[in-house]
CSV table of C-alpha atoms in Angstrom, one decimal:
chain,number,residue,atom,x,y,z
E,1,MET,CA,-37.9,-11.3,-15.4
E,2,ASN,CA,-36.1,-14.3,-14.1
E,3,TRP,CA,-33.0,-15.3,-15.9
E,4,GLN,CA,-29.9,-17.5,-15.6
E,5,LEU,CA,-26.5,-17.6,-17.2
E,6,LYS,CA,-25.6,-21.0,-18.5
E,7,PRO,CA,-22.1,-22.3,-18.0
E,8,SER,CA,-21.6,-22.2,-21.7
E,9,ILE,CA,-22.1,-18.4,-21.7
E,10,VAL,CA,-18.3,-18.2,-21.9
E,11,ALA,CA,-18.7,-18.7,-25.6
E,12,LEU,CA,-21.0,-15.8,-26.2
E,13,SER,CA,-18.2,-13.4,-25.4
E,14,VAL,CA,-16.6,-14.4,-28.6
E,15,LEU,CA,-19.2,-12.2,-30.3
E,16,PHE,CA,-17.7,-9.2,-28.6
E,17,ILE,CA,-14.0,-9.8,-28.0
E,18,GLY,CA,-12.5,-12.1,-30.5
E,19,ALA,CA,-12.1,-15.6,-31.8
E,20,CYS,CA,-11.7,-18.7,-29.7
E,21,THR,CA,-11.1,-22.4,-30.3
E,22,THR,CA,-14.6,-23.2,-29.2
E,23,GLN,CA,-16.6,-25.0,-31.8
E,24,LEU,CA,-20.0,-23.3,-31.2
E,25,THR,CA,-22.0,-22.3,-34.3
E,26,GLN,CA,-23.1,-18.7,-34.9
E,27,GLN,CA,-26.8,-19.8,-34.3
E,28,GLU,CA,-25.9,-21.3,-30.9
E,29,ARG,CA,-24.0,-18.1,-29.9
E,30,VAL,CA,-27.0,-16.0,-30.7
E,31,GLN,CA,-29.3,-18.3,-28.8
E,32,GLN,CA,-27.0,-18.0,-25.8
E,33,LEU,CA,-27.0,-14.2,-26.1
E,34,GLU,CA,-30.7,-14.3,-25.6
E,35,THR,CA,-30.3,-15.7,-22.1
E,36,LEU,CA,-29.2,-12.3,-20.9
E,37,PRO,CA,-32.0,-9.9,-19.7
E,38,ASN,CA,-33.0,-6.9,-21.8
E,39,ASN,CA,-32.4,-4.6,-18.9
E,40,TRP,CA,-31.3,-4.6,-15.3
E,41,GLN,CA,-33.7,-6.2,-12.8
E,42,GLN,CA,-34.0,-3.3,-10.4
E,43,LYS,CA,-35.9,-0.3,-11.9
E,44,LEU,CA,-35.2,3.3,-10.9
E,45,GLU,CA,-37.8,5.9,-10.9
E,46,GLN,CA,-35.9,7.7,-13.6
E,47,GLN,CA,-34.6,4.8,-15.8
E,48,THR,CA,-32.0,6.2,-18.2
E,49,ALA,CA,-31.1,4.5,-21.4
E,50,GLY,CA,-28.0,5.0,-23.5
E,51,THR,CA,-24.4,4.3,-23.3
E,52,VAL,CA,-22.6,4.4,-19.9
E,53,ALA,CA,-20.9,7.7,-19.4
E,54,ASN,CA,-17.0,7.8,-19.4
E,55,ASP,CA,-16.6,11.1,-17.7
E,56,TRP,CA,-18.3,10.7,-14.4
E,57,LEU,CA,-15.5,12.6,-12.5
E,58,GLN,CA,-16.3,15.8,-14.3
E,59,GLN,CA,-19.7,16.2,-12.6
E,60,LEU,CA,-18.0,16.9,-9.3
E,61,GLU,CA,-16.7,20.2,-10.7
E,62,ASN,CA,-14.0,20.6,-8.0
E,63,PRO,CA,-10.4,21.5,-9.0
E,64,GLN,CA,-9.0,20.0,-5.8
E,65,VAL,CA,-10.4,16.5,-6.4
E,66,TYR,CA,-9.1,16.7,-10.0
E,67,ALA,CA,-5.7,17.5,-8.7
E,68,LEU,CA,-5.7,14.7,-6.1
E,69,VAL,CA,-6.8,12.2,-8.7
E,70,ASP,CA,-4.0,13.3,-11.1
E,71,GLN,CA,-1.4,13.1,-8.3
E,72,ALA,CA,-2.6,9.6,-7.3
E,73,LEU,CA,-2.3,8.4,-10.9
E,74,LYS,CA,1.2,9.6,-11.1
E,75,HIS,CA,2.5,8.8,-7.6
E,76,ASN,CA,0.5,6.0,-6.0
E,77,GLN,CA,2.8,3.1,-5.4
E,78,SER,CA,0.3,0.4,-6.1
E,79,ILE,CA,-0.6,1.8,-9.6
E,80,LEU,CA,3.1,2.3,-10.4
E,81,GLN,CA,3.7,-1.4,-9.5
E,82,ALA,CA,0.8,-2.3,-11.8
E,83,SER,CA,2.3,-0.3,-14.6
E,84,TYR,CA,5.6,-2.1,-14.2
E,85,ASP,CA,3.7,-5.4,-14.3
E,86,VAL,CA,2.4,-4.4,-17.8
E,87,ALA,CA,5.9,-3.5,-18.9
E,88,ILE,CA,7.3,-6.8,-17.7
E,89,LYS,CA,4.5,-8.7,-19.6
E,90,GLU,CA,5.4,-6.7,-22.7
E,91,GLN,CA,9.0,-7.7,-22.5
E,92,GLN,CA,8.0,-11.3,-21.9
E,93,LEU,CA,6.0,-11.1,-25.1
E,94,VAL,CA,9.0,-9.8,-27.0
E,95,ALA,CA,11.2,-12.7,-25.6
E,96,THR,CA,8.6,-15.3,-26.5
E,97,GLY,CA,8.1,-13.9,-30.0
E,98,ALA,CA,11.8,-14.1,-30.6
E,99,ALA,CA,11.6,-17.9,-30.9
E,100,LEU,CA,9.9,-17.4,-34.3
E,101,TRP,CA,13.0,-15.8,-35.7
E,102,PRO,CA,16.4,-17.4,-36.4
E,103,SER,CA,19.2,-16.9,-33.9
E,104,LEU,CA,22.7,-16.0,-34.9
E,105,ASP,CA,25.6,-16.6,-32.5
E,106,LEU,CA,29.3,-15.8,-32.8
E,107,SER,CA,31.9,-17.5,-30.7
E,108,THR,CA,35.7,-17.0,-30.7
E,109,ARG,CA,38.5,-18.8,-28.8
E,110,THR,CA,42.2,-18.3,-28.6
E,111,SER,CA,44.8,-20.3,-26.6
E,112,ARG,CA,48.5,-20.7,-26.1
E,113,SER,CA,50.2,-23.8,-24.7
E,114,LYS,CA,53.7,-25.0,-23.9
E,115,ASP,CA,55.3,-28.5,-24.6
E,116,ASN,CA,58.5,-29.3,-22.6
E,117,ARG,CA,59.6,-32.3,-24.8
E,118,PRO,CA,61.0,-30.6,-26.7
E,119,VAL,CA,60.2,-27.1,-25.6
E,120,SER,CA,57.7,-25.6,-28.0
E,121,TYR,CA,54.9,-23.1,-27.9
E,122,ASN,CA,51.6,-23.6,-29.7
E,123,ASN,CA,49.0,-21.0,-30.5
E,124,ALA,CA,45.5,-21.8,-31.6
E,125,SER,CA,42.6,-19.5,-32.6
E,126,SER,CA,39.1,-20.4,-33.7
E,127,ALA,CA,35.9,-18.6,-34.6
E,128,ASP,CA,32.5,-20.0,-35.3
E,129,LEU,CA,29.4,-18.3,-36.7
E,130,ALA,CA,26.2,-20.4,-36.1
E,131,LEU,CA,22.7,-19.9,-37.4
E,132,SER,CA,19.9,-21.9,-35.9
E,133,TYR,CA,16.2,-21.9,-36.7
E,134,GLU,CA,13.2,-24.0,-35.6
E,135,VAL,CA,10.6,-24.4,-38.3
E,136,ASP,CA,7.2,-23.8,-36.8
E,137,LEU,CA,5.6,-26.7,-38.6
E,138,TRP,CA,2.6,-27.2,-36.3
E,139,GLY,CA,2.2,-23.7,-35.0
E,140,LYS,CA,3.7,-24.5,-31.6
E,141,LEU,CA,5.8,-21.4,-31.4
E,142,SER,CA,2.9,-19.3,-32.6
E,143,ALA,CA,0.7,-20.7,-29.9
E,144,ALA,CA,3.3,-19.7,-27.3
E,145,GLU,CA,3.5,-16.2,-28.7
E,146,ARG,CA,-0.3,-16.0,-28.7
E,147,GLN,CA,-0.4,-17.1,-25.1
E,148,ALA,CA,2.2,-14.4,-24.2
E,149,ASN,CA,0.3,-11.8,-26.1
E,150,LEU,CA,-3.0,-12.6,-24.4
E,151,GLU,CA,-1.3,-12.5,-21.0
E,152,TYR,CA,0.0,-9.0,-21.9
E,153,LEU,CA,-3.5,-7.9,-22.9
E,154,ALA,CA,-4.9,-9.3,-19.7
E,155,GLU,CA,-2.3,-7.4,-17.7
E,156,LYS,CA,-3.2,-4.2,-19.6
E,157,ALA,CA,-6.9,-4.7,-18.8
E,158,ASN,CA,-6.1,-5.3,-15.1
E,159,PHE,CA,-4.0,-2.1,-15.1
E,160,GLU,CA,-6.9,-0.2,-16.5
E,161,GLN,CA,-9.2,-1.6,-13.9
E,162,SER,CA,-6.7,-0.7,-11.2
E,163,ARG,CA,-6.6,2.9,-12.5
E,164,GLN,CA,-10.4,3.2,-12.4
E,165,GLN,CA,-10.5,1.7,-8.9
E,166,LEU,CA,-7.8,4.0,-7.7
E,167,VAL,CA,-9.7,7.1,-8.9
E,168,ALA,CA,-12.8,5.8,-7.2
E,169,ASP,CA,-10.9,5.2,-4.0
E,170,VAL,CA,-9.4,8.7,-4.1
E,171,VAL,CA,-12.8,10.4,-4.7
E,172,SER,CA,-14.4,8.2,-2.1
E,173,GLY,CA,-11.6,9.1,0.4
E,174,TRP,CA,-12.1,12.8,-0.4
E,175,PHE,CA,-15.8,12.5,0.4
E,176,ASN,CA,-15.1,10.6,3.5
E,177,VAL,CA,-12.9,13.4,4.7
E,178,ILE,CA,-15.7,15.9,4.0
E,179,THR,CA,-18.2,13.7,5.8
E,180,ALA,CA,-15.9,13.5,8.9
E,181,GLN,CA,-15.5,17.3,8.8
E,182,GLN,CA,-19.2,17.8,8.8
E,183,LEU,CA,-19.8,15.3,11.6
E,184,LEU,CA,-17.1,17.1,13.6
E,185,GLU,CA,-18.9,20.4,13.1
E,186,LEU,CA,-22.1,18.8,14.2
E,187,TYR,CA,-20.5,17.5,17.4
E,188,LYS,CA,-19.1,21.0,18.0
E,189,GLN,CA,-22.6,22.5,17.6
E,190,ARG,CA,-23.9,19.9,20.0
E,191,GLU,CA,-21.2,20.9,22.5
E,192,LYS,CA,-22.2,24.6,22.1
E,193,ILE,CA,-25.8,23.8,22.7
E,194,ALA,CA,-24.9,21.7,25.7
E,195,GLU,CA,-22.8,24.6,27.2
E,196,GLN,CA,-25.7,27.0,26.7
E,197,ASN,CA,-28.2,24.5,28.3
E,198,LEU,CA,-25.8,24.0,31.2
E,199,SER,CA,-25.5,27.7,31.8
E,200,ILE,CA,-29.3,28.2,31.8
E,201,ILE,CA,-30.0,25.2,34.1
E,202,GLU,CA,-27.2,26.1,36.6
E,203,SER,CA,-28.6,29.6,36.7
E,204,GLY,CA,-32.1,28.2,37.4
E,205,TYR,CA,-30.7,25.8,40.0
E,206,ARG,CA,-29.1,28.7,41.9
E,207,GLN,CA,-32.5,30.5,41.8
E,208,GLY,CA,-34.2,27.3,43.1
E,209,LEU,CA,-36.1,26.8,39.8
E,210,ASN,CA,-34.3,23.5,38.8
E,211,GLU,CA,-33.3,20.4,40.5
E,212,ALA,CA,-29.7,19.2,41.1
E,213,LEU,CA,-30.4,16.1,38.9
E,214,ASP,CA,-31.0,18.4,35.9
E,215,VAL,CA,-27.6,20.0,36.4
E,216,TYR,CA,-25.9,16.6,36.6
E,217,LEU,CA,-27.6,15.4,33.5
E,218,THR,CA,-26.6,18.5,31.5
E,219,ARG,CA,-23.0,18.2,32.7
E,220,ASN,CA,-23.0,14.6,31.6
E,221,GLU,CA,-24.4,15.6,28.2
E,222,LEU,CA,-21.7,18.2,27.8
E,223,ASN,CA,-18.9,15.8,28.7
E,224,THR,CA,-20.3,13.2,26.3
E,225,GLU,CA,-20.3,15.8,23.4
E,226,ARG,CA,-16.7,16.7,24.2
E,227,SER,CA,-15.7,13.0,24.2
E,228,ASN,CA,-17.5,12.6,20.8
E,229,ILE,CA,-15.5,15.6,19.5
E,230,ALA,CA,-12.2,14.0,20.5
E,231,GLU,CA,-13.1,10.7,18.9
E,232,GLN,CA,-14.4,12.4,15.7
E,233,GLN,CA,-11.2,14.5,15.4
E,234,ALA,CA,-9.2,11.2,15.4
E,235,THR,CA,-11.5,9.8,12.8
E,236,LEU,CA,-11.0,12.9,10.6
E,237,THR,CA,-7.3,12.7,10.9
E,238,GLU,CA,-7.3,9.0,9.9
E,239,SER,CA,-9.5,9.8,6.9
E,240,ILE,CA,-7.1,12.5,5.8
E,241,ARG,CA,-4.1,10.2,6.2
E,242,THR,CA,-5.8,7.5,4.1
E,243,LEU,CA,-6.4,10.0,1.3
E,244,GLU,CA,-2.8,11.2,1.5
E,245,ARG,CA,-1.5,7.6,1.2
E,246,LEU,CA,-3.7,7.1,-1.9
E,247,THR,CA,-2.0,10.0,-3.5
E,248,GLY,CA,1.4,8.6,-2.8
E,249,GLU,CA,2.3,11.0,0.0
E,250,TYR,CA,3.5,10.6,3.5
E,251,PRO,CA,0.5,10.3,5.9
E,252,LYS,CA,0.9,13.6,7.7
E,253,GLY,CA,-2.8,14.2,8.3
E,254,ALA,CA,-2.3,17.8,7.2
E,255,LEU,CA,-4.4,17.9,4.0
E,256,SER,CA,-7.0,20.7,4.1
E,257,ILE,CA,-10.3,20.2,2.3
E,258,ASP,CA,-13.0,22.9,2.0
E,259,ALA,CA,-16.0,21.4,0.2
E,260,ASP,CA,-19.5,20.2,0.8
E,261,LEU,CA,-21.3,17.0,0.1
E,262,PRO,CA,-23.2,17.4,-3.1
E,263,LEU,CA,-26.5,15.6,-3.8
E,264,LEU,CA,-25.8,13.5,-6.9
E,265,ASP,CA,-29.4,12.8,-7.8
E,266,LYS,CA,-29.0,13.2,-11.6
E,267,PRO,CA,-29.8,9.8,-13.2
E,268,ILE,CA,-26.9,8.1,-15.1
E,269,PRO,CA,-27.2,5.8,-18.2
E,270,LYS,CA,-27.0,2.2,-17.1
E,271,GLY,CA,-26.5,0.6,-20.5
E,272,LEU,CA,-27.4,-3.0,-21.2
E,273,PRO,CA,-26.2,-6.1,-19.3
E,274,SER,CA,-24.9,-7.6,-22.6
E,275,GLU,CA,-22.7,-4.5,-23.1
E,276,LEU,CA,-20.9,-5.0,-19.7
E,277,ILE,CA,-18.9,-8.0,-21.1
E,278,THR,CA,-16.8,-5.8,-23.4
E,279,ARG,CA,-16.8,-2.6,-21.4
E,280,LYS,CA,-15.6,-3.6,-18.0
E,281,PRO,CA,-11.8,-4.0,-17.8
E,282,ASP,CA,-11.6,-6.8,-15.3
E,283,LEU,CA,-14.1,-8.9,-17.4
E,284,MET,CA,-11.9,-8.3,-20.4
E,285,ALA,CA,-8.8,-9.4,-18.4
E,286,SER,CA,-10.6,-12.5,-17.2
E,287,TRP,CA,-11.5,-13.3,-20.8
E,288,TYR,CA,-8.0,-12.8,-22.1
E,289,GLN,CA,-6.8,-15.1,-19.4
E,290,LEU,CA,-9.2,-17.7,-20.6
E,291,LEU,CA,-8.0,-17.4,-24.1
E,292,SER,CA,-4.4,-17.5,-22.8
E,293,THR,CA,-4.9,-20.8,-21.1
E,294,ASP,CA,-6.5,-22.1,-24.3
E,295,ALA,CA,-3.4,-21.1,-26.2
E,296,GLY,CA,-1.4,-22.8,-23.5
E,297,LEU,CA,-3.4,-26.0,-24.1
E,298,ALA,CA,-2.6,-25.8,-27.9
E,299,TYR,CA,1.1,-25.4,-27.1
E,300,ALA,CA,1.1,-28.3,-24.7
E,301,HIS,CA,-0.6,-30.5,-27.3
E,302,LYS,CA,1.8,-29.6,-30.1
E,303,GLN,CA,4.8,-30.4,-27.8
E,304,ARG,CA,4.0,-34.0,-28.6
E,305,PHE,CA,4.7,-33.4,-32.4
E,306,PRO,CA,8.0,-33.7,-34.1
E,307,SER,CA,10.2,-30.6,-34.3
E,308,LEU,CA,12.3,-29.6,-37.2
E,309,ASN,CA,15.5,-27.6,-36.6
E,310,LEU,CA,17.9,-26.2,-39.2
E,311,THR,CA,21.4,-25.3,-38.2
E,312,ALA,CA,24.1,-23.6,-40.4
E,313,SER,CA,27.6,-22.9,-39.2
E,314,LEU,CA,30.7,-21.2,-40.6
E,315,GLY,CA,34.0,-21.5,-38.8
E,316,ASP,CA,37.8,-21.5,-39.0
E,317,SER,CA,40.7,-22.6,-36.9
E,318,THR,CA,44.3,-21.5,-37.2
E,319,ASP,CA,47.4,-20.8,-35.2
E,320,LYS,CA,47.3,-17.1,-36.2
E,321,MET,CA,44.4,-14.9,-35.3
E,322,SER,CA,45.1,-12.8,-38.3
E,323,ASP,CA,44.4,-15.7,-40.6
E,324,LEU,CA,40.9,-16.3,-39.2
E,325,PHE,CA,38.2,-16.4,-41.9
E,326,SER,CA,40.7,-16.8,-44.7
E,327,PRO,CA,38.6,-17.9,-47.7
E,328,SER,CA,40.9,-20.8,-48.3
E,329,SER,CA,40.4,-22.4,-44.8
E,330,LEU,CA,36.8,-21.7,-44.0
E,331,ALA,CA,34.6,-24.6,-43.0
E,332,TRP,CA,30.9,-24.6,-43.2
E,333,SER,CA,28.1,-27.0,-42.4
E,334,LEU,CA,24.3,-27.2,-42.9
E,335,VAL,CA,22.3,-29.6,-40.7
E,336,GLY,CA,18.6,-30.3,-40.6
E,337,SER,CA,17.3,-32.4,-37.7
E,338,ILE,CA,14.0,-33.8,-36.7
E,339,ALA,CA,13.3,-34.8,-33.1
E,340,MET,CA,10.2,-36.5,-31.9
E,341,PRO,CA,9.4,-37.8,-28.4
E,342,ILE,CA,8.9,-41.5,-28.3
E,343,PHE,CA,8.8,-42.4,-24.6
E,344,ASP,CA,8.7,-39.9,-21.8
E,345,GLY,CA,6.9,-41.8,-19.1
E,346,GLY,CA,3.7,-39.9,-19.8
E,347,ARG,CA,5.2,-36.5,-19.0
E,348,LEU,CA,3.9,-34.7,-22.2
E,349,ALA,CA,0.5,-36.3,-21.9
E,350,ALA,CA,0.3,-35.2,-18.3
E,351,ASN,CA,1.3,-31.7,-19.3
E,352,GLU,CA,-1.4,-31.6,-21.9
E,353,GLU,CA,-4.1,-32.9,-19.5
E,354,GLN,CA,-2.9,-30.3,-16.9
E,355,ALA,CA,-3.3,-27.6,-19.5
E,356,ARG,CA,-6.8,-28.8,-20.4
E,357,LEU,CA,-7.9,-28.8,-16.8
E,358,THR,CA,-6.4,-25.3,-16.4
E,359,VAL,CA,-8.7,-24.2,-19.3
E,360,LYS,CA,-11.7,-25.7,-17.5
E,361,ARG,CA,-10.7,-24.0,-14.3
E,362,GLN,CA,-10.3,-20.6,-16.0
E,363,GLU,CA,-13.7,-21.0,-17.6
E,364,GLN,CA,-15.2,-21.2,-14.1
E,365,ILE,CA,-13.1,-18.2,-13.0
E,366,TYR,CA,-14.4,-16.2,-15.9
E,367,LEU,CA,-18.0,-17.2,-15.1
E,368,GLU,CA,-17.5,-16.3,-11.5
E,369,THR,CA,-16.2,-12.9,-12.5
E,370,LEU,CA,-19.1,-12.5,-14.9
E,371,TYR,CA,-21.7,-13.3,-12.3
E,372,ASP,CA,-20.0,-11.1,-9.7
E,373,ALA,CA,-19.9,-8.2,-12.2
E,374,PHE,CA,-23.6,-8.5,-12.9
E,375,GLY,CA,-24.3,-8.8,-9.2
E,376,ASP,CA,-22.3,-5.6,-8.4
E,377,VAL,CA,-24.4,-3.6,-10.8
E,378,GLU,CA,-27.7,-5.0,-9.6
E,379,ASN,CA,-26.7,-4.4,-5.9
E,380,ALA,CA,-25.6,-0.9,-6.6
E,381,ILE,CA,-28.8,0.0,-8.4
E,382,THR,CA,-30.8,-1.5,-5.5
E,383,GLN,CA,-28.8,0.5,-3.0
E,384,GLU,CA,-29.4,3.6,-5.1
E,385,VAL,CA,-33.1,3.2,-4.8
E,386,SER,CA,-33.0,2.4,-1.1
E,387,LEU,CA,-30.6,5.2,-0.2
E,388,GLN,CA,-32.7,7.8,-2.1
E,389,GLN,CA,-35.8,6.8,-0.1
E,390,ARG,CA,-33.9,6.7,3.2
E,391,TYR,CA,-32.4,10.2,2.5
E,392,GLU,CA,-35.8,11.7,1.8
E,393,LYS,CA,-37.4,10.3,4.9
E,394,THR,CA,-34.4,11.0,7.1
E,395,LEU,CA,-34.4,14.6,5.8
E,396,GLU,CA,-38.0,14.9,6.9
E,397,ALA,CA,-37.1,13.3,10.3
E,398,GLN,CA,-34.3,15.8,10.8
E,399,THR,CA,-36.6,18.8,10.3
E,400,ASN,CA,-39.1,17.4,12.8
E,401,ALA,CA,-36.4,16.4,15.3
E,402,ILE,CA,-34.8,19.8,15.3
E,403,ALA,CA,-38.2,21.5,15.8
E,404,ALA,CA,-39.0,19.0,18.6
E,405,GLU,CA,-35.7,19.7,20.3
E,406,GLN,CA,-36.3,23.4,20.4
E,407,LEU,CA,-39.9,23.0,21.6
E,408,SER,CA,-39.0,20.5,24.3
E,409,PHE,CA,-36.4,22.9,25.8
E,410,GLU,CA,-38.9,25.8,25.7
E,411,GLN,CA,-41.5,23.6,27.5
E,412,TYR,CA,-38.9,22.5,30.1
E,413,GLN,CA,-38.2,26.2,30.9
E,414,SER,CA,-41.9,26.7,31.3
E,415,GLY,CA,-42.1,23.7,33.6
E,416,LEU,CA,-44.3,21.6,31.3
E,417,VAL,CA,-41.8,18.7,30.9
E,418,ASP,CA,-38.9,17.3,32.8
E,419,TYR,CA,-35.3,17.4,31.6
E,420,THR,CA,-35.2,13.8,30.5
E,421,THR,CA,-37.7,14.7,27.8
E,422,VAL,CA,-35.3,17.4,26.6
E,423,LEU,CA,-32.4,15.0,26.5
E,424,ASP,CA,-34.5,12.5,24.5
E,425,ALA,CA,-35.4,15.1,22.0
E,426,GLN,CA,-31.8,16.3,21.7
E,427,ASP,CA,-30.7,12.7,21.1
E,428,ARG,CA,-33.3,12.2,18.4
E,429,SER,CA,-32.3,15.5,16.7
E,430,PHE,CA,-28.6,14.5,16.8
E,431,THR,CA,-29.3,11.1,15.4
E,432,ALA,CA,-31.3,12.5,12.6
E,433,GLN,CA,-28.7,15.1,11.6
E,434,ASN,CA,-26.0,12.5,11.9
E,435,SER,CA,-28.0,10.1,9.7
E,436,VAL,CA,-28.6,12.8,7.0
E,437,ILE,CA,-24.8,13.4,6.7
E,438,ASN,CA,-23.9,9.7,6.6
E,439,ILE,CA,-26.7,8.7,4.1
E,440,LYS,CA,-25.7,11.6,1.8
E,441,ASN,CA,-22.2,10.3,1.8
E,442,GLN,CA,-23.4,6.7,1.2
E,443,LEU,CA,-25.4,7.9,-1.8
E,444,ILE,CA,-22.2,9.5,-3.2
E,445,LEU,CA,-20.1,6.4,-2.5
E,446,ASN,CA,-22.7,4.1,-4.0
E,447,ARG,CA,-22.9,6.3,-7.1
E,448,ILE,CA,-19.2,6.0,-7.6
E,449,LYS,CA,-19.4,2.2,-7.0
E,450,LEU,CA,-22.1,2.0,-9.6
E,451,HIS,CA,-20.0,3.8,-12.2
E,452,ILE,CA,-17.1,1.4,-11.6
E,453,ALA,CA,-19.5,-1.6,-11.7
E,454,LEU,CA,-20.9,-0.5,-15.0
E,455,GLY,CA,-17.4,-0.1,-16.4
E,456,GLY,CA,-17.7,3.6,-16.8
E,457,ASP,CA,-14.3,5.4,-17.0
E,458,PHE,CA,-13.6,8.6,-15.1
E,459,SER,CA,-12.6,10.5,-18.2
E,460,GLU,CA,-13.3,10.6,-21.9
E,461,PRO,CA,-11.1,8.3,-24.0
E,462,ASN,CA,-9.3,11.1,-25.7
E,463,GLN,CA,-8.4,12.7,-22.4
E,464,GLU,CA,-7.1,9.4,-21.1
E,465,SER,CA,-4.9,8.8,-24.1
E,466,GLU,CA,-3.4,12.3,-23.7
E,467,GLU,CA,-2.5,11.6,-20.1
E,468,GLN,CA,-0.8,8.3,-20.9
């Protein structure tokens, strides 16, 4: 089924997230909702309906990866920075909301002066208590507070997305280390086979059964395998250091992992495309940012309206500090003032237009984020299908290649084929075994990517709240 998202699809998110200033009717919103497909375009052999799972990490059933994830969430420097960003936005919200309340200020002053004609000393003390309050006639201050609140919600949603991505990176890094270890073991097995082959061929050469060329070719094969081992060892160390940095540790390259690559072939619930809008944190963050710019437009517009300020003051001035605030000498005042911009050279109008254009720009950012989110899911599902097919065929190729490798060497020893045939069979066998390991890892990494693309969390909501 072919489908397109219209630019006005921004409005349909109101159905899921909250109110906006858009003037679309309920009927128009429902009609726009129907532009979404009923299901994802790519079909899996085992299409699973239902709500997207929020505990995908548990299916790994490995205490070490659980411990690494927990350590990363507590000590990763990037996630700690993101948590401070949320705290900063929260304090900005408090500061912005304070404008809705009266402010009370106390000021005191004391001085001593000397006059030489004639010589005299003067003391003066004063104290003033001032109460000021701006009446929010047009909702300008409320719009500013709403904007700050939406920015805070957007930052929280971004933080949640960062947490989910960090967990995905840690688990992916863990599997990359396991993959590098298995490839290293494969290279070592190839080295062992090459050593055995060299021993047999050198023995045959001394007996006049083999040619010198076969000896040179086998020695070259052995040196190649040893070079591959050195390179793979460096790759393994780098993978370990990457994982250590994700957990907030110094990259020593000393982390030990003893695990295998599981085959995650159990189908997962994909949910519906329409559900992605409210489930994925970065989409929520982008939507909150759009609402925030809309509140900023309201604030910029109301800046052009009159403002009403009330000021009350209570004060006293005397030459003795002990006489301050004596009931007989207190002075008070109550002032109400209205200020309205008359001419500002177009500054306020330009600010409003800038805010309006910012809303339009943020609408496109939200649409881009929305399209990308749908694309990530569709691509991950497509990759799932492709990788499953590749894994099955490559597994069959590996079985045939290993059998061909053994048979070719036996035929070489019987004089039926030359040694280049053996080398070709060994190369095909190695390529097949290497591909099986890599495709298996790609299947796992794509499955993790699919969970993130669907907005599925790594733990149940109750577990998450306990951790926080």
